[in-house]
Structures are given as C-alpha cells and as structure tokens.
PDB file of C-alpha atoms in Angstrom:
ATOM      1  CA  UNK M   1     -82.507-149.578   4.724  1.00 59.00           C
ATOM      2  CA  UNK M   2     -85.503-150.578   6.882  1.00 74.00           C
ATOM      3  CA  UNK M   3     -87.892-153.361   6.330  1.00 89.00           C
ATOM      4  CA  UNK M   4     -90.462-152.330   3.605  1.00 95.00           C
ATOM      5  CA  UNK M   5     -94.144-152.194   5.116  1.00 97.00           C
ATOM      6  CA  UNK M   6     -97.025-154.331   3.224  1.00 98.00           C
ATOM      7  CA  UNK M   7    -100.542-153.687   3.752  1.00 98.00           C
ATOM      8  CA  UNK M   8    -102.632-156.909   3.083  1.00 97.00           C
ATOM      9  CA  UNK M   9    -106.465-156.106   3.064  1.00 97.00           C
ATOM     10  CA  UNK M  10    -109.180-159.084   2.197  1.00 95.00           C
ATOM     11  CA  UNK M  11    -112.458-159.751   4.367  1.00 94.00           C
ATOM     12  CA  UNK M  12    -112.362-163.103   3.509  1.00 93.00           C
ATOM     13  CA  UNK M  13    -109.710-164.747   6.605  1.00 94.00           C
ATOM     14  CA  UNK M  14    -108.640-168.136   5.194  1.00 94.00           C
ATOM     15  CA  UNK M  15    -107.803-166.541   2.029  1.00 92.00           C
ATOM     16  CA  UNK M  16    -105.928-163.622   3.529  1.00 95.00           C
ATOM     17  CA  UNK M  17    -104.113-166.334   5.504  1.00 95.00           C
ATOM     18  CA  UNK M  18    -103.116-168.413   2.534  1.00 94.00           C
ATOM     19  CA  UNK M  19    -101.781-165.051   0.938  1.00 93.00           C
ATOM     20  CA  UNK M  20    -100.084-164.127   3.656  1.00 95.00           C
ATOM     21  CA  UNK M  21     -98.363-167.562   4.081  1.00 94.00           C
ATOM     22  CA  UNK M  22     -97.197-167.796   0.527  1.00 92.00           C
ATOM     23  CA  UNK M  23     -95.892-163.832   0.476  1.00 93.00           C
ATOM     24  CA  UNK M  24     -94.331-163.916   3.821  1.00 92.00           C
ATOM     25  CA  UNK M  25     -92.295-166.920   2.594  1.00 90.00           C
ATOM     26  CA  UNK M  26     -91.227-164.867  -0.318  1.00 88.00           C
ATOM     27  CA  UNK M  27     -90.745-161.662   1.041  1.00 90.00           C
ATOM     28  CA  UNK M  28     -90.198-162.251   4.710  1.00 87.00           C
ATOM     29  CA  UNK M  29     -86.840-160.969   5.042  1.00 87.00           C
ATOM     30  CA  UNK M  30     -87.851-157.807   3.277  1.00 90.00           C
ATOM     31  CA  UNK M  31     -91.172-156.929   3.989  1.00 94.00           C
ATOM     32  CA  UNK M  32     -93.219-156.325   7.471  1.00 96.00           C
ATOM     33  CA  UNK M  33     -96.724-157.398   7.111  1.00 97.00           C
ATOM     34  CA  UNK M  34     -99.674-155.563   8.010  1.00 98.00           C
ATOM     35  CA  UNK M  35    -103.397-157.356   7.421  1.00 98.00           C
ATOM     36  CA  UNK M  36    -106.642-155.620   7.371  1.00 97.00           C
ATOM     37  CA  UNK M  37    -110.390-157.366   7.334  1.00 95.00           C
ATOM     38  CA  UNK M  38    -111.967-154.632   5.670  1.00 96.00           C
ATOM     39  CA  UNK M  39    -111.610-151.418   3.572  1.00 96.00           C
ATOM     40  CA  UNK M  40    -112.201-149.256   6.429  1.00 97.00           C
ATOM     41  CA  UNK M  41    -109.484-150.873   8.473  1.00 97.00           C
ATOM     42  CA  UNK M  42    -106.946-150.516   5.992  1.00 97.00           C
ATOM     43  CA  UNK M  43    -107.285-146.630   5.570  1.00 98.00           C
ATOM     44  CA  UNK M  44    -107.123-147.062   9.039  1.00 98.00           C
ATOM     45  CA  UNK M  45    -103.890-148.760   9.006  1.00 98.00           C
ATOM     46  CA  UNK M  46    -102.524-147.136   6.232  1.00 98.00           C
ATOM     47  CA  UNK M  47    -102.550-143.633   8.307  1.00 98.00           C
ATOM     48  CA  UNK M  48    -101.280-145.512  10.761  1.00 98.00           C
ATOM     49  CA  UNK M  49     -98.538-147.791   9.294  1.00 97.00           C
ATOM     50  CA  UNK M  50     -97.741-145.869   6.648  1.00 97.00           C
ATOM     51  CA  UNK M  51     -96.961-148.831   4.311  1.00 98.00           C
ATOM     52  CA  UNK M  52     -95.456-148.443   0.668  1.00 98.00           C
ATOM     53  CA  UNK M  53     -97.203-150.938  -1.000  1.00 98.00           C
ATOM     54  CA  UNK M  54    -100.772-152.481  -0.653  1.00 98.00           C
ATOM     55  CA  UNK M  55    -102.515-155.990  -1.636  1.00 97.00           C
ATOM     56  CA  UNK M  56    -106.500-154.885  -1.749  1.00 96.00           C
ATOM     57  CA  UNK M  57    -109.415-157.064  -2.477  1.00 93.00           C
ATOM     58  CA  UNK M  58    -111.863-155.232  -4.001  1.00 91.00           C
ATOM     59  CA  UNK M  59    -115.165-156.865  -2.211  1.00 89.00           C
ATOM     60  CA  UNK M  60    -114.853-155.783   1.156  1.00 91.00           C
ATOM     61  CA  UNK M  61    -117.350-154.826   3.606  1.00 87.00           C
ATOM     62  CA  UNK M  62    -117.822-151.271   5.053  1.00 87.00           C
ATOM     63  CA  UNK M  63    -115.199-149.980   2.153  1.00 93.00           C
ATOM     64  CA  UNK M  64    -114.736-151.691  -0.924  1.00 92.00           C
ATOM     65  CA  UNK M  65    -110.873-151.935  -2.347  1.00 94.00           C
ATOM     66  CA  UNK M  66    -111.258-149.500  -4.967  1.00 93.00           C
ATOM     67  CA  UNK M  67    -112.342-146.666  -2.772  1.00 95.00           C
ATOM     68  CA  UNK M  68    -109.591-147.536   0.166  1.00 96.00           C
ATOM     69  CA  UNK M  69    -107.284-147.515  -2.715  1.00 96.00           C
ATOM     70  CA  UNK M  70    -108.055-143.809  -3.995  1.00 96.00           C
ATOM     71  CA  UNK M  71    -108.475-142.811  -0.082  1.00 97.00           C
ATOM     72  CA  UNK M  72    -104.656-144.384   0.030  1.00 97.00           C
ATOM     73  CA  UNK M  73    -104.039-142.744  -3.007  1.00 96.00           C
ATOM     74  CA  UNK M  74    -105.087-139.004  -1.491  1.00 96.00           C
ATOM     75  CA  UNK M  75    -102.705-139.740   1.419  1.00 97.00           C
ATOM     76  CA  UNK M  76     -99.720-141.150  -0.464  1.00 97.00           C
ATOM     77  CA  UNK M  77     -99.279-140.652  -4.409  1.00 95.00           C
ATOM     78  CA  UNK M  78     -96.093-143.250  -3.888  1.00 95.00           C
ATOM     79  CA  UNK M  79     -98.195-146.407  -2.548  1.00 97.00           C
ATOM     80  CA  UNK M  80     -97.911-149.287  -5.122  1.00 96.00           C
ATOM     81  CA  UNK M  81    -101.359-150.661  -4.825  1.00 96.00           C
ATOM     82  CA  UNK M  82    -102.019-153.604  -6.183  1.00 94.00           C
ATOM     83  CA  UNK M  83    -105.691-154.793  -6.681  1.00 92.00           C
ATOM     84  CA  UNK M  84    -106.875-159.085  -6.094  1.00 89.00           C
ATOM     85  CA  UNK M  85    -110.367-159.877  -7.048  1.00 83.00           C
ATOM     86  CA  UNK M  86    -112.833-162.447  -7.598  1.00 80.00           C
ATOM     87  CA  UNK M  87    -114.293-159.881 -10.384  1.00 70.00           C
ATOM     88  CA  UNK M  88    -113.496-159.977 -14.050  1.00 64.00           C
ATOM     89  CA  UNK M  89    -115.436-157.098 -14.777  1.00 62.00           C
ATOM     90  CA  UNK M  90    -113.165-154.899 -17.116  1.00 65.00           C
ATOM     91  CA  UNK M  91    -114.940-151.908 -15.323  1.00 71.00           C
ATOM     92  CA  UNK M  92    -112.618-152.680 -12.122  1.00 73.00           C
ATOM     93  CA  UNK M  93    -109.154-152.693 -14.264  1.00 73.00           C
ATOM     94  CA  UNK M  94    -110.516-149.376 -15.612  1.00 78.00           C
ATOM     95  CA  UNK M  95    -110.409-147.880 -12.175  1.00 83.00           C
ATOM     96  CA  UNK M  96    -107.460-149.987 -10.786  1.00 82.00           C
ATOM     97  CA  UNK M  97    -105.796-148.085 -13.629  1.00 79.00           C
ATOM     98  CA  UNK M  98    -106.992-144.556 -13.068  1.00 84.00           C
ATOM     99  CA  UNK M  99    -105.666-144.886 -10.150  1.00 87.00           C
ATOM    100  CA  UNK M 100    -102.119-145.951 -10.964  1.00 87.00           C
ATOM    101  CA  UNK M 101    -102.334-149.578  -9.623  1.00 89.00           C
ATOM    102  CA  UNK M 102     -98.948-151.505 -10.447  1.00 88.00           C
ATOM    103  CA  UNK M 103    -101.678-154.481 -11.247  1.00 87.00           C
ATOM    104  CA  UNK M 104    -104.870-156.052 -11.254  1.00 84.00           C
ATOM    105  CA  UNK M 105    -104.928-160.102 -10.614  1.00 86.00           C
ATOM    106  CA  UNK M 106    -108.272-161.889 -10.896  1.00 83.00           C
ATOM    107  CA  UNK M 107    -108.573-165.059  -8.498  1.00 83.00           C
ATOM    108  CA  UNK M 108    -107.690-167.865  -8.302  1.00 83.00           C
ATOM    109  CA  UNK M 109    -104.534-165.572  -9.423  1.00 83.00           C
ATOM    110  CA  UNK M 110    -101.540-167.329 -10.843  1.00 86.00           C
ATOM    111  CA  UNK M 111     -98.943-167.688  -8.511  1.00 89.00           C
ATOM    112  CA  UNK M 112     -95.780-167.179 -10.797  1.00 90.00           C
ATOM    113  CA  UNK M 113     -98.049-163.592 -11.281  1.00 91.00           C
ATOM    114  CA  UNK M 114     -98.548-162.750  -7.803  1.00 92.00           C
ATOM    115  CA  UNK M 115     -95.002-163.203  -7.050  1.00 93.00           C
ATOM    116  CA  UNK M 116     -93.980-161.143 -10.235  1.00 92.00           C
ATOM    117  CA  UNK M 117     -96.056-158.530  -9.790  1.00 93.00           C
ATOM    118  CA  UNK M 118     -95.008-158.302  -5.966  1.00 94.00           C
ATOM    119  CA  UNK M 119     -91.269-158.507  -6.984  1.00 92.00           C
ATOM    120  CA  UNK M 120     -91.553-155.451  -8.984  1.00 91.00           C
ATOM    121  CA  UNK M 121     -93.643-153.262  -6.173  1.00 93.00           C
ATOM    122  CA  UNK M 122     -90.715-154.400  -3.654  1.00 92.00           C
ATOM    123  CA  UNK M 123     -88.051-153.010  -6.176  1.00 90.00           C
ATOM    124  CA  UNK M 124     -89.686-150.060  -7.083  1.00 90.00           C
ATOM    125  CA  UNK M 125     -90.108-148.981  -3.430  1.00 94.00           C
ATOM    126  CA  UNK M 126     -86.274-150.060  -2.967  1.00 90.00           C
ATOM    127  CA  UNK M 127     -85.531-147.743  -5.878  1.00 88.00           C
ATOM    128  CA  UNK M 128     -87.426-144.943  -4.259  1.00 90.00           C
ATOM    129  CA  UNK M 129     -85.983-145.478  -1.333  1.00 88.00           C
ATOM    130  CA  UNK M 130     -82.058-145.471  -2.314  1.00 87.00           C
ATOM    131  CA  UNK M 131     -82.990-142.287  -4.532  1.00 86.00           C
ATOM    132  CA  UNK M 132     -84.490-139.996  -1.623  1.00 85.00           C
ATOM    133  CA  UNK M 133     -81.427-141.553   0.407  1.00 84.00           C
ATOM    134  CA  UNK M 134     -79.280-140.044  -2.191  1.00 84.00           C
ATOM    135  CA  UNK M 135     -80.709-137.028  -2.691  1.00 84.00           C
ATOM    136  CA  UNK M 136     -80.852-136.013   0.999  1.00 82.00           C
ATOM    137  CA  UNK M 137     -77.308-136.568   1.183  1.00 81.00           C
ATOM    138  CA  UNK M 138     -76.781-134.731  -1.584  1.00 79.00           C
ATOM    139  CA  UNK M 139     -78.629-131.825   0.170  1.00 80.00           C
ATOM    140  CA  UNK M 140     -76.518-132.182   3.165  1.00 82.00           C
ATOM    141  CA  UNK M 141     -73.437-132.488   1.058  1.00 80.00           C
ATOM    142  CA  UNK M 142     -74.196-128.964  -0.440  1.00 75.00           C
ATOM    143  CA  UNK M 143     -74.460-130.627  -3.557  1.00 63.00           C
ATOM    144  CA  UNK M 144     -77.153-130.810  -6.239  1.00 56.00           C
ATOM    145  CA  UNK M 145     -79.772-134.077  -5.922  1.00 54.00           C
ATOM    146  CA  UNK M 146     -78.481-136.408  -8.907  1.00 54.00           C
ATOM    147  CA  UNK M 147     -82.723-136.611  -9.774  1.00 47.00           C
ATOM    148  CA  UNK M 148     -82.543-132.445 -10.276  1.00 46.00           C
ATOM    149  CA  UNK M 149     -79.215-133.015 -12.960  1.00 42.00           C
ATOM    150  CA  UNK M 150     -79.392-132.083 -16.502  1.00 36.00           C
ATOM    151  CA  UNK M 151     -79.677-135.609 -18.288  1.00 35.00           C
ATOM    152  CA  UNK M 152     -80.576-137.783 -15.360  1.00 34.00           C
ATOM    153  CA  UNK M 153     -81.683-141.133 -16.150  1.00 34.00           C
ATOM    154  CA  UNK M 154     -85.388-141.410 -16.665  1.00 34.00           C
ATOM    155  CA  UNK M 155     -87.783-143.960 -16.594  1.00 38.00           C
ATOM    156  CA  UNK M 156     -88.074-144.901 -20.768  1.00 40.00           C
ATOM    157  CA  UNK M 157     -85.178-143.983 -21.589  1.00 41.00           C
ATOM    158  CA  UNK M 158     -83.223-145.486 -23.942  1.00 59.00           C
ATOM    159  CA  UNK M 159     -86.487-147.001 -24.934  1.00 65.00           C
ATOM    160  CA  UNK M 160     -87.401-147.862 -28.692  1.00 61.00           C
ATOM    161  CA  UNK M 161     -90.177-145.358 -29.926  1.00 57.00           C
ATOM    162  CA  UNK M 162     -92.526-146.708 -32.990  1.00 60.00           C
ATOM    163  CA  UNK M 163     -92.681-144.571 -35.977  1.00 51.00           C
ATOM    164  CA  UNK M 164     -96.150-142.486 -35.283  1.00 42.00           C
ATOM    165  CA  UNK M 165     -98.681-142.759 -37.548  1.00 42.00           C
ATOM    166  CA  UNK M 166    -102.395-141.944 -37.952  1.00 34.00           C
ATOM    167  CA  UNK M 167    -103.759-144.786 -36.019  1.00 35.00           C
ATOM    168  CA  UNK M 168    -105.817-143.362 -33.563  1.00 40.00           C
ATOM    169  CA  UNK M 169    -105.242-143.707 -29.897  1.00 46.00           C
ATOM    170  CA  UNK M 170    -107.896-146.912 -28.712  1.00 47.00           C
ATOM    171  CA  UNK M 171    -109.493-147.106 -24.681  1.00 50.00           C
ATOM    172  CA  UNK M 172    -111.379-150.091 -23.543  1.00 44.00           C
ATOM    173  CA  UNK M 173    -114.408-149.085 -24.519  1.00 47.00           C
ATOM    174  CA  UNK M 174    -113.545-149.580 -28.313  1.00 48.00           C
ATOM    175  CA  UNK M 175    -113.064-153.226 -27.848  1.00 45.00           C
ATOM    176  CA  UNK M 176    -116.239-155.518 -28.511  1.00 42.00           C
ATOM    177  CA  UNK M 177    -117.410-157.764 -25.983  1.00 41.00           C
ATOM    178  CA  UNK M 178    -116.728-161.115 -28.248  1.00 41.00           C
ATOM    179  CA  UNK M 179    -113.385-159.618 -28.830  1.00 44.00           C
ATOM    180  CA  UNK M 180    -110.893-162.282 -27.369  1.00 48.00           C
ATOM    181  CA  UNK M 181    -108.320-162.283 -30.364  1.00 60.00           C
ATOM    182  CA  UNK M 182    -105.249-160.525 -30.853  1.00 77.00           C
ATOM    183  CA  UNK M 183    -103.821-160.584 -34.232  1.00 87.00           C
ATOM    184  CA  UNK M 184    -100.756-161.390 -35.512  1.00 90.00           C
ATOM    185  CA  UNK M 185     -99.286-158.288 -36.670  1.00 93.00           C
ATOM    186  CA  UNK M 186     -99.863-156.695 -32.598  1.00 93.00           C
ATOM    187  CA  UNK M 187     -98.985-159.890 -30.775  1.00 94.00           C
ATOM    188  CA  UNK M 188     -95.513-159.191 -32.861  1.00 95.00           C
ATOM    189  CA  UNK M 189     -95.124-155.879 -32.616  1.00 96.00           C
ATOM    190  CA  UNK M 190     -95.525-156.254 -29.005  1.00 96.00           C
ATOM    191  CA  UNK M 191     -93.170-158.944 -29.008  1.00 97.00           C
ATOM    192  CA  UNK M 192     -90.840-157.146 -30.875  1.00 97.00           C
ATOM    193  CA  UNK M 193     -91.097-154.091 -28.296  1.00 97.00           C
ATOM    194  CA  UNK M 194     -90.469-156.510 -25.754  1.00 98.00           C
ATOM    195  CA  UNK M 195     -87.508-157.949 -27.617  1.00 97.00           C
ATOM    196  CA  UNK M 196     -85.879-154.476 -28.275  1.00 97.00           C
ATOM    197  CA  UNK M 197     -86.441-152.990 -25.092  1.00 97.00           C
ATOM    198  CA  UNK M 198     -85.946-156.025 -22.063  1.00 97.00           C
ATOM    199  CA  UNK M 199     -82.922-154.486 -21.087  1.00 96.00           C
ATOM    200  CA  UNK M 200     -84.397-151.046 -19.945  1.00 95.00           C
ATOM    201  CA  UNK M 201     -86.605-150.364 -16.889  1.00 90.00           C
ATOM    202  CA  UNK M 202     -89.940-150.614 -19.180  1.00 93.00           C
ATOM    203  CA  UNK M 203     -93.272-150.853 -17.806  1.00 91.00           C
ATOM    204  CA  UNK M 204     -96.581-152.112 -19.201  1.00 91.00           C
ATOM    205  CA  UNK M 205     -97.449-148.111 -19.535  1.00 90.00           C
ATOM    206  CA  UNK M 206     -94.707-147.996 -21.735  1.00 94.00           C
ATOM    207  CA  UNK M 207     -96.028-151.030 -23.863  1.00 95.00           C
ATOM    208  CA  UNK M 208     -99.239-149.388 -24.087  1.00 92.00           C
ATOM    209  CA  UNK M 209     -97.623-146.294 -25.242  1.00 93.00           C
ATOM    210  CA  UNK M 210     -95.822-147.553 -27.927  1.00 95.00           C
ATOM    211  CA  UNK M 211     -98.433-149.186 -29.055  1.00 94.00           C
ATOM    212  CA  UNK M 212    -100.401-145.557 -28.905  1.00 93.00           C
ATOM    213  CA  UNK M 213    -103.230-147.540 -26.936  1.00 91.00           C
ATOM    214  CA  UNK M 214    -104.835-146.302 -23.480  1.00 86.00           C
ATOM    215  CA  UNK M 215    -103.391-148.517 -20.772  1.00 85.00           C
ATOM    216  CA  UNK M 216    -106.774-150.159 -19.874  1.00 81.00           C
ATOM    217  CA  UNK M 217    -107.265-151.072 -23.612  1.00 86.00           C
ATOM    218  CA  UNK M 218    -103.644-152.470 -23.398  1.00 89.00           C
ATOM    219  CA  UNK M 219    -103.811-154.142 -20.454  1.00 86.00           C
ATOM    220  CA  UNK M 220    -106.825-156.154 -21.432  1.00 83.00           C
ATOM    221  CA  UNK M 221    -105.761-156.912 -24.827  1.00 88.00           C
ATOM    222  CA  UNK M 222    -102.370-158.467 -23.568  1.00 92.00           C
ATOM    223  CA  UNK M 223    -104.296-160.563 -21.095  1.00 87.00           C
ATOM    224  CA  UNK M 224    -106.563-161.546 -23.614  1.00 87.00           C
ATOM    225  CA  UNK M 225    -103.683-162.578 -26.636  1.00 92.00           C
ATOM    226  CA  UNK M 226    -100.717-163.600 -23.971  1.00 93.00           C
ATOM    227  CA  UNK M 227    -102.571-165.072 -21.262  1.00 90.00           C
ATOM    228  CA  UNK M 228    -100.671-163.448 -18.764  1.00 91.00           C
ATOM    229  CA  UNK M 229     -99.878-159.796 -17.277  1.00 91.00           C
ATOM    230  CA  UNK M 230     -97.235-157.428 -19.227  1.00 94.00           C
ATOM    231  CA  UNK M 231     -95.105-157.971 -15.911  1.00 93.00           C
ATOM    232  CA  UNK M 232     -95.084-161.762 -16.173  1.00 94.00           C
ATOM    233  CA  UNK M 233     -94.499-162.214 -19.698  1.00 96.00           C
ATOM    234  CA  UNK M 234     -91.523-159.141 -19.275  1.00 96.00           C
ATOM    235  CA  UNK M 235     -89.974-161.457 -16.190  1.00 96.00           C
ATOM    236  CA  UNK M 236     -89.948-164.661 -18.261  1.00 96.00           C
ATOM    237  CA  UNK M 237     -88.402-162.992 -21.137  1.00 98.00           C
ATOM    238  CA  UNK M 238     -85.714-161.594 -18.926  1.00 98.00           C
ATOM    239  CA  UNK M 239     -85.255-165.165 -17.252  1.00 98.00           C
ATOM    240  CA  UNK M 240     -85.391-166.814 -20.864  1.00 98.00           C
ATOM    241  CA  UNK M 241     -81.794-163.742 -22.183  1.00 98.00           C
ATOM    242  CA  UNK M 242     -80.750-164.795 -18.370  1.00 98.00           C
ATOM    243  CA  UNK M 243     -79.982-168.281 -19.142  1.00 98.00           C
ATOM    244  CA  UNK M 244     -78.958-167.837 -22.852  1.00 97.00           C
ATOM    245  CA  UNK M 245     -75.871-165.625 -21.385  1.00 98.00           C
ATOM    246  CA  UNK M 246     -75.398-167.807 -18.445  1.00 97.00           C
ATOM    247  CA  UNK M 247     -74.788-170.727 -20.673  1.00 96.00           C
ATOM    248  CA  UNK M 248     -73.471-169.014 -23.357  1.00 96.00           C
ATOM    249  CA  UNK M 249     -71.101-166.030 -22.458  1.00 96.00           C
ATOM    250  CA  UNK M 250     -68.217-165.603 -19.331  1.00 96.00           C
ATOM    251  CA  UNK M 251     -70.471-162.386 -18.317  1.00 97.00           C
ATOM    252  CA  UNK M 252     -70.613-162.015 -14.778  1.00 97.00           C
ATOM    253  CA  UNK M 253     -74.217-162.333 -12.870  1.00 97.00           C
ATOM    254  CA  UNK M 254     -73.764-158.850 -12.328  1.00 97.00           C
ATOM    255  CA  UNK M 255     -73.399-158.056 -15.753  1.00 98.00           C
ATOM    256  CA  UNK M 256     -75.966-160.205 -17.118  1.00 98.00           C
ATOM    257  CA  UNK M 257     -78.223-158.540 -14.157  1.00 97.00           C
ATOM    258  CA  UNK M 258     -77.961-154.981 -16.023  1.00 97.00           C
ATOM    259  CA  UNK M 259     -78.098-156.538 -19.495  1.00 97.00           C
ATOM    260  CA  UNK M 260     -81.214-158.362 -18.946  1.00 97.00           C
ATOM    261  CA  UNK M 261     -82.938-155.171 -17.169  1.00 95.00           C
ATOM    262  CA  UNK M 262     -82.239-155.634 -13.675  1.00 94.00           C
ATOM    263  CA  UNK M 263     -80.146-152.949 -11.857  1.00 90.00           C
ATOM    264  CA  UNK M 264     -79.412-154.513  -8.278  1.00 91.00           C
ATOM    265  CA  UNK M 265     -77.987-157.862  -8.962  1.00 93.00           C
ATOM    266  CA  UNK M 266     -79.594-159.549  -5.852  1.00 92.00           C
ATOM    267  CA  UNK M 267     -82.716-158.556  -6.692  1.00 91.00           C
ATOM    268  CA  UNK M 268     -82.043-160.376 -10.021  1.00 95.00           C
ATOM    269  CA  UNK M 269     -80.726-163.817  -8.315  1.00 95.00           C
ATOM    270  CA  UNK M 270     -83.658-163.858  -6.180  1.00 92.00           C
ATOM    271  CA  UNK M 271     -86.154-163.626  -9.608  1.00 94.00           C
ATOM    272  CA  UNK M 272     -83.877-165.652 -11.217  1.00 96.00           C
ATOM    273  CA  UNK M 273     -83.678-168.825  -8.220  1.00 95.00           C
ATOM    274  CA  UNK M 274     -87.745-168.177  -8.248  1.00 93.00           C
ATOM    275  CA  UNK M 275     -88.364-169.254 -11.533  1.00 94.00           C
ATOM    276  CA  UNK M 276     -85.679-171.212 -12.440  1.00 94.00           C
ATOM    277  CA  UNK M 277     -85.013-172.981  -8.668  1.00 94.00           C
ATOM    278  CA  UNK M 278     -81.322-172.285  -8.316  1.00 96.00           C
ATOM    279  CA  UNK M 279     -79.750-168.846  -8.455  1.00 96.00           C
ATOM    280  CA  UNK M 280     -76.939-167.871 -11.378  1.00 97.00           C
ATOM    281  CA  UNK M 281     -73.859-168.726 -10.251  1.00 95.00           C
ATOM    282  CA  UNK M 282     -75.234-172.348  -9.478  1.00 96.00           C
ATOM    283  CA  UNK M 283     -77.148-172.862 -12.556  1.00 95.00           C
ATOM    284  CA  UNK M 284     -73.845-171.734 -14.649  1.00 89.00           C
ATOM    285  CA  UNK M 285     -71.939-174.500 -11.750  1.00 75.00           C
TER     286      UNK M 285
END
C-alpha cells in the first residue's frame, strides 16, 4: 500500500507552514504532502495529484474552500475533505456538511482535534483502500467481492438504535441564536450512545441519527454542550476503555484494539502513544 496523498490548501503561507510542520511530523511516514495557495490551485492539484483527503481553508483568494471543495467533490465522491477556518459562522458548517466534510475546525483549532480528526481521514482512506484491494482480487480470483456478500459488515452495524418516538427531526435553523446550553437529559443520552456504542465503527452521522437530529443541528449542539468535536470526544473515550483494560485485564493490545473500536491494531498504538505518550505494551510495562 502506497503513501496516502494530502492536499493542504490555505493562502495564508506561515500558517500553511506551521500546519504542514505539525502534520508532516504526525503523518510523515504515511502521507505525501501536497500544498496549494489558493482555491484555484488546489482544483488544480487535485486533478492533478489525485489526493484522498484534503485540508481547505475556506478564505482563499480566486476560489474560496467551500467551492474547491464541491469542485473536488464533482471529481471524487471518496475525498475526505476536511474544512479549517477563521469563520464561526454556522452557515459554513452547514455547507461543510452538505457536502460530506469528515469536519469543520475553527482556528486557532485545537491541536489534540486536528490530529483526531486527521487520524480518522487517514484510516478511512486505509480502509478504502484494503477493501478495493480485496475486492479486485476477489474479481481476479473468480470469486464474489466480500462488499457484494449477503450480510457484509456495514458501517452502523451492531449499533444501538433509540426507541423512535414523535420528536420531530431538528436542523440548525431551529436553534436560537442565544442558544449555548445543552441539557441534561441530551448531554446523557449522547453520552450514553457513546457509552453503548465505542466499540463499533460509529460516526458523528450516526450520533446525529440516533438522536433523530440533522447533522448540522448535531454537530453544533455537541460543540456547543461538549466543547469539542464528536470525533475528539469518541477518541478520548476510546483512550479512557484503552487504559481501563490495559491496567485491568491480560487482553492483548490487539484485542483491546477491536474492543475499544479500532480494527488495525497499529493504527490504535499510534492514537493511543498520541494521547497518552507511550504506546500499549509500554504503558501496561
């Protein structure tokens, strides 16, 4: 498997050279990095490169980020895009949403975010990737793609539904502008979601879907009551089961990998030495 290919597009240089300095040290081994100065370029680039994921800012000269983004989009429906802004206008989340953005970070972004949120994009492009591996040797092999079986794993599976009822489905429009309270009964059935579900490959659409809200009325109403993204707040919970089993079971890392929602073990040590500064087997000595 090659090296993935990152597109990095912000007009403003010493910025996109701190970003790229703190992400190449992160993702170096895995990732080839491609910057762009403006929206324009990175179209450019993008037909060019080809790149699976992209870091846009949305203020950029010539082409803003949102409108690269849904020119990327038209190309390649597979991009992870993910959206860094100055802006906290709600308006942009609404549109980094519509068109299927893994996230939207407002600057000065959080680092433990940024390298969350990038994490994920890098494993859901390595997922991709092993999949369409798989399934074109299954096509050579005469065989049927494992993604065409009856009863192939998908995405939510396994995943707790909530009991419907008539509360009606809410968008971002419904929330009032003073609104900047969550209350107790959603921060813990969110929690609870989160609880019941950790272990499965859940997303913050699925959140939002349990919840029976629109993912841009989600996604600002987490921010607002957690203070961080869905992904961050999903990682640290992961981390947190991580080093209750570590310290508390014989499992090995690989096990405690798949119980704690993570698949491909050294993708979970690498999360895991992030946060917590040494990776499993260490930490358990």
């Amino acid at each position: 498997m090659g090296q993935i290919k990152l597109l990095l597009a912000d007009d403003e240089r010493i910025e996109r050279s701190i970003l790229y300095r703190k992400l190449s040290r992160e993702l170096g081994e895995e990732c080839e990095f491609i910057q762009a100065e403006n929206g324009s370029e990175a179209v450019e680039l993008f037909k060019e490169h080809h790149p699976q994921i992209a870091v846009l800012d949305i203020a950029m000269p010539e082409l803003d980020g949102i409108e690269a983004a849904s020119r990327i989009r038209q190309m390649d429906e597979n991009c992870v895009i993910i959206f860094l802004t100055a802006y906290s206008d709600f308006q942009y989340t609404r549109q980094a949403i519509r068109l299927r953005a893994l996230d939207y970070l407002t600057k000065p972004y959080d680092e433990e975010e940024l390298f969350a949120v990038l994490e994920t994009a890098v494993f859901q492009v390595k997922k991709r990737m092993e999949a369409e591996k798989q399934e074109a040797e299954d096509r050579l092999a005469g065989g049927t793609p494992k993604s065409c079986e009856t009863g192939a794993a998908v995405p939510g599976t396994g995943v707790v539904k909530k009991e419907s009822d008539p509360i009606q489905e809410l968008d971002a429009d419904d929330i009032p502008e003073d609104s900047g309270a969550m209350s107790d009964k959603t921060m813990r059935e969110i929690r609870d979601f989160v609880s019941q579900n950790y272990m499965h490959d859940i997303s913050m659409q699925d959140a939002a879907n349990y919840m029976r809200y629109s993912d841009t009325y989600f996604c600002r109403l987490f921010k607002q009551g957690f203070g961080c993204n869905f992904t961050t707040y999903l990682t640290r919970y992961r981390m947190k089961e991580a080093v209750r089993l570590l310290k508390n079971t014989e499992l090995s890392v690989k096990e405690i990998a798949l119980k704690t929602g993570y698949s491909d073990s050294n993708y979970f040590a690498k999360v895991f030495k992030r946060i917590n500064g040494v990776i499993p087997s260490e930490f358990r000595g």
